[in-house]
mmCIF file of C-alpha atoms in Angstrom:
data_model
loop_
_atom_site.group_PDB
_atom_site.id
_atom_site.type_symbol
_atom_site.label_atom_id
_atom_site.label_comp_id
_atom_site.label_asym_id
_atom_site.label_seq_id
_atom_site.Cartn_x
_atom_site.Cartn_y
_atom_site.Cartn_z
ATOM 1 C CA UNK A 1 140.703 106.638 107.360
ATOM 2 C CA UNK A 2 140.777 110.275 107.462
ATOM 3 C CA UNK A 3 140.959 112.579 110.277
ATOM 4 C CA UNK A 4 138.177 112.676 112.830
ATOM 5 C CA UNK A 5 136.861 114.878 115.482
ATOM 6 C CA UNK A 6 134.540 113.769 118.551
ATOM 7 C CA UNK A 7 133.802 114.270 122.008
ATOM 8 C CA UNK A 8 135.093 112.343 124.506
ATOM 9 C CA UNK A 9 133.154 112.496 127.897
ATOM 10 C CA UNK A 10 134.559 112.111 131.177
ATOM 11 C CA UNK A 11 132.325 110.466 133.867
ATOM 12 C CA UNK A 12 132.830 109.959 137.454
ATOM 13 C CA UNK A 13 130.815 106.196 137.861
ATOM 14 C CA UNK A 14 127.599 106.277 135.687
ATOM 15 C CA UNK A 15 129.544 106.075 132.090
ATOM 16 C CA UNK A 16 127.407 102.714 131.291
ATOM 17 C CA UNK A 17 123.815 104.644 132.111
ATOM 18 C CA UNK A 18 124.823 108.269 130.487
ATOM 19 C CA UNK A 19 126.231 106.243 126.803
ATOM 20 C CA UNK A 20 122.981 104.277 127.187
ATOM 21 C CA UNK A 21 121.348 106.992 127.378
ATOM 22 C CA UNK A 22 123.206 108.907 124.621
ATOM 23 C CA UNK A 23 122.262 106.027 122.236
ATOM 24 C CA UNK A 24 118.197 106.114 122.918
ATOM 25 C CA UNK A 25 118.494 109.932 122.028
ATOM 26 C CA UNK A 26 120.822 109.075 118.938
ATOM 27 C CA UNK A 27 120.277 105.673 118.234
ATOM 28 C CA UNK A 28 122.987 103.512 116.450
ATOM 29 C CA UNK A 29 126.147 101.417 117.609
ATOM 30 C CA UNK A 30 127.290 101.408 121.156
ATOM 31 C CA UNK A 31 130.458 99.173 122.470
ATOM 32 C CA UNK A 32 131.716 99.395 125.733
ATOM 33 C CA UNK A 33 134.870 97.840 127.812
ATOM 34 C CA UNK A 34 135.318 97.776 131.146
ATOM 35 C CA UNK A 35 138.533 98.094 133.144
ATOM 36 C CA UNK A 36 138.395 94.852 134.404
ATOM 37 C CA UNK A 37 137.824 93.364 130.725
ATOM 38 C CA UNK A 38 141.406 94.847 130.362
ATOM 39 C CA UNK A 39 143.761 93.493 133.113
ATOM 40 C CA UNK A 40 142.204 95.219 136.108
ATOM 41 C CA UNK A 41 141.067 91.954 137.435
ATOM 42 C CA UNK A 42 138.968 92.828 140.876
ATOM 43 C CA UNK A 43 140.071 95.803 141.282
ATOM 44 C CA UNK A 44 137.453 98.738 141.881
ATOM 45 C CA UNK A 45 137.680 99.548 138.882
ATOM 46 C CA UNK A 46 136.569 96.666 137.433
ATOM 47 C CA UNK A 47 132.796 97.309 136.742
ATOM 48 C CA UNK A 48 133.913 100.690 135.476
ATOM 49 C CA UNK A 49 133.962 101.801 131.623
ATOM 50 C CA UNK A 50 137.549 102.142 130.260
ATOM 51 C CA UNK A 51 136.384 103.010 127.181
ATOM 52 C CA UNK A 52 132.951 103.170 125.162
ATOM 53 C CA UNK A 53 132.081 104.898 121.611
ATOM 54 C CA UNK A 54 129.018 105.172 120.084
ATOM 55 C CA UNK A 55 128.593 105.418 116.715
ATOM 56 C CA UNK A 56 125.277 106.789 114.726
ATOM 57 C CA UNK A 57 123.726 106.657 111.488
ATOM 58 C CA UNK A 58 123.902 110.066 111.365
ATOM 59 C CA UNK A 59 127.289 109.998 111.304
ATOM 60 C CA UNK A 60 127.724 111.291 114.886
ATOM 61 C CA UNK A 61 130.628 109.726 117.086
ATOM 62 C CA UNK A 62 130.470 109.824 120.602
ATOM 63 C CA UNK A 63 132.726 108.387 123.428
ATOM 64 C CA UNK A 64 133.359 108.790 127.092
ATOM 65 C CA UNK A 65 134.562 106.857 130.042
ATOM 66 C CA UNK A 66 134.638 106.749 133.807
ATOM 67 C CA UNK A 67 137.602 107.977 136.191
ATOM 68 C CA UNK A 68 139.362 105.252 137.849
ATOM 69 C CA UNK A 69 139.978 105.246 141.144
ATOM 70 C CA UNK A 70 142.041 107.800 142.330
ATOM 71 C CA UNK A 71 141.652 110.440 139.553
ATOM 72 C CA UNK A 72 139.412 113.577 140.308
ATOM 73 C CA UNK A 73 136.292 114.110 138.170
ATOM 74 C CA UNK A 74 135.295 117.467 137.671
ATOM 75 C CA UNK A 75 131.857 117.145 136.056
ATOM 76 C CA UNK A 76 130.251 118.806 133.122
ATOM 77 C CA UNK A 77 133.411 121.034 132.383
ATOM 78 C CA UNK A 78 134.500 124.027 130.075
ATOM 79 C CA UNK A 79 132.888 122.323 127.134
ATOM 80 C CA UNK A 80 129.506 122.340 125.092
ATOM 81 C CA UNK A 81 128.673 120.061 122.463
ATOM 82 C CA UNK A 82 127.058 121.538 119.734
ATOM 83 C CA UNK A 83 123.879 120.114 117.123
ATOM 84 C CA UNK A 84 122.880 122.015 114.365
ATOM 85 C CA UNK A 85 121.503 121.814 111.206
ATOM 86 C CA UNK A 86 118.130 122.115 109.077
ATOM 87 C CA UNK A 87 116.302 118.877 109.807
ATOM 88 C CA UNK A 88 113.905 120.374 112.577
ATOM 89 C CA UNK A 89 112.324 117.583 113.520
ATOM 90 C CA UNK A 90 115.597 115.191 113.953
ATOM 91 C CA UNK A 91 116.866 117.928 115.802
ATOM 92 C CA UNK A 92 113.517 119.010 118.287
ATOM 93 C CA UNK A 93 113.488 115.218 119.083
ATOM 94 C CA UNK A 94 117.090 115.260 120.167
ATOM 95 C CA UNK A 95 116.529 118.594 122.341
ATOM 96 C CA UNK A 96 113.313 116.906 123.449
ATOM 97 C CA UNK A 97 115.296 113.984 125.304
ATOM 98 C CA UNK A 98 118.621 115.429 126.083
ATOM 99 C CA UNK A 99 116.551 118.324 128.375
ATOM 100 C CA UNK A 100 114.121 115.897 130.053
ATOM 101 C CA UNK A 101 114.616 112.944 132.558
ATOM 102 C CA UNK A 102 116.903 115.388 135.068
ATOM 103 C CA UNK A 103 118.034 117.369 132.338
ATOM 104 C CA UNK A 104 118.173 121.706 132.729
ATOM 105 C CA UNK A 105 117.300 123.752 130.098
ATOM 106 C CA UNK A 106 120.113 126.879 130.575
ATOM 107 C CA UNK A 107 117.785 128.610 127.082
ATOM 108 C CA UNK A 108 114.643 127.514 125.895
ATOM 109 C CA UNK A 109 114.790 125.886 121.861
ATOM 110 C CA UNK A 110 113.038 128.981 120.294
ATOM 111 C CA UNK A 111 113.468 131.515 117.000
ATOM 112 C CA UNK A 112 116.108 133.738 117.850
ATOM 113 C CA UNK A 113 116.543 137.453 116.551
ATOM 114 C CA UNK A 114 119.297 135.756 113.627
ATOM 115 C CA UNK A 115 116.045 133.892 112.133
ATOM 116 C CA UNK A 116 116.914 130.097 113.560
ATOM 117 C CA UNK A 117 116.163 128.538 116.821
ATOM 118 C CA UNK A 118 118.749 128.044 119.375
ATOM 119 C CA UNK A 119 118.317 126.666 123.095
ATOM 120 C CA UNK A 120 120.743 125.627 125.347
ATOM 121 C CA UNK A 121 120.532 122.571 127.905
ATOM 122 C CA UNK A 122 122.231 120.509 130.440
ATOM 123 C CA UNK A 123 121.269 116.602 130.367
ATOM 124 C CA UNK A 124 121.339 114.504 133.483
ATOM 125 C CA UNK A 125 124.725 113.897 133.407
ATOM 126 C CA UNK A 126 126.127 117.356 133.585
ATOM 127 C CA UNK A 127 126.895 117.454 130.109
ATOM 128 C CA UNK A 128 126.019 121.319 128.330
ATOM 129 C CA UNK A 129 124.491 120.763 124.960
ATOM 130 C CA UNK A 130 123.294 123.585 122.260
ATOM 131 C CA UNK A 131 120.951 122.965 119.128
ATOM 132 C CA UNK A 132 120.451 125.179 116.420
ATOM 133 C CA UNK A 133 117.842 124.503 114.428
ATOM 134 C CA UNK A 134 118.907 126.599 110.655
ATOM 135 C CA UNK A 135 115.358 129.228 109.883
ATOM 136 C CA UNK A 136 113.768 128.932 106.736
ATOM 137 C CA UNK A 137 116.114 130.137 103.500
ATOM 138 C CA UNK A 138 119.199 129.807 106.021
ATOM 139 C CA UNK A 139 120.478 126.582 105.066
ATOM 140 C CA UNK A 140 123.160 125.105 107.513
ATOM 141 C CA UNK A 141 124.294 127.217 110.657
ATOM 142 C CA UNK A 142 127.067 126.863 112.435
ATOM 143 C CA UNK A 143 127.054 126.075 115.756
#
């Protein structure tokens, strides 16, 4: 298996609703283990997700967890994950759920003076998102 990168979101208690979540906007595979599935017995931890990854048929990997007891969660954080691409409607419909239901939209998903559209967002669960949607004759941006 080569080399992969992915996000890995920390969550302070609502793991289980934000990768649920995560997969109606995506779709695909979504596994998840609790702490208690994995020697924490009745702890308080026990409901809590040690570890869950879900995987799309876009080829998009996702995972993210909850804090056990007694570690701090800082939500959202210093990071923003990033969509882009040419397929404007895959894309719109992601924007379209990640910035409703709670969500914030930080910039409006609109052309932009480089020729694609761009809009920045912050779904219910405090995680920052940006799509960029490549203009016509563009092909891929990066984002």
């Amino acid at each position: 298996m080569a080399s992969k990168l992915n996000p890995y979101i920390g969550f302070a208690d609502d793991a289980r609703q934000a990768m649920e979540f995560y997969k109606d906007v995506f779709g695909g595979t979504l596994t998840m283990s609790t702490f208690g599935e994995y020697g924490s017995g009745d702890g308080p931890d026990k409901d809590k997700i040690m570890h869950a990854q879900l995987e799309t048929d876009a080829g998009f990997t996702l995972m993210g967890s909850d804090a056990p007891e007694g570690i701090e969660h800082s939500k959202g954080s210093a990071i923003t994950i990033s969509l882009s691409g040419d397929d404007r409607d895959e894309l719109r419909g992601y924007w379209d759920k990640l910035s409703s239901g709670g969500g914030t939209v930080t910039m409006p998903l609109e052309k932009q003076m480089w020729g694609d559209e761009f809009g920045m967002c912050t779904d219910q669960y405090g995680t920052a998102w940006m799509v960029n949607i490549a203009g016509e004759g563009q092909g891929q941006s990066q984002g």
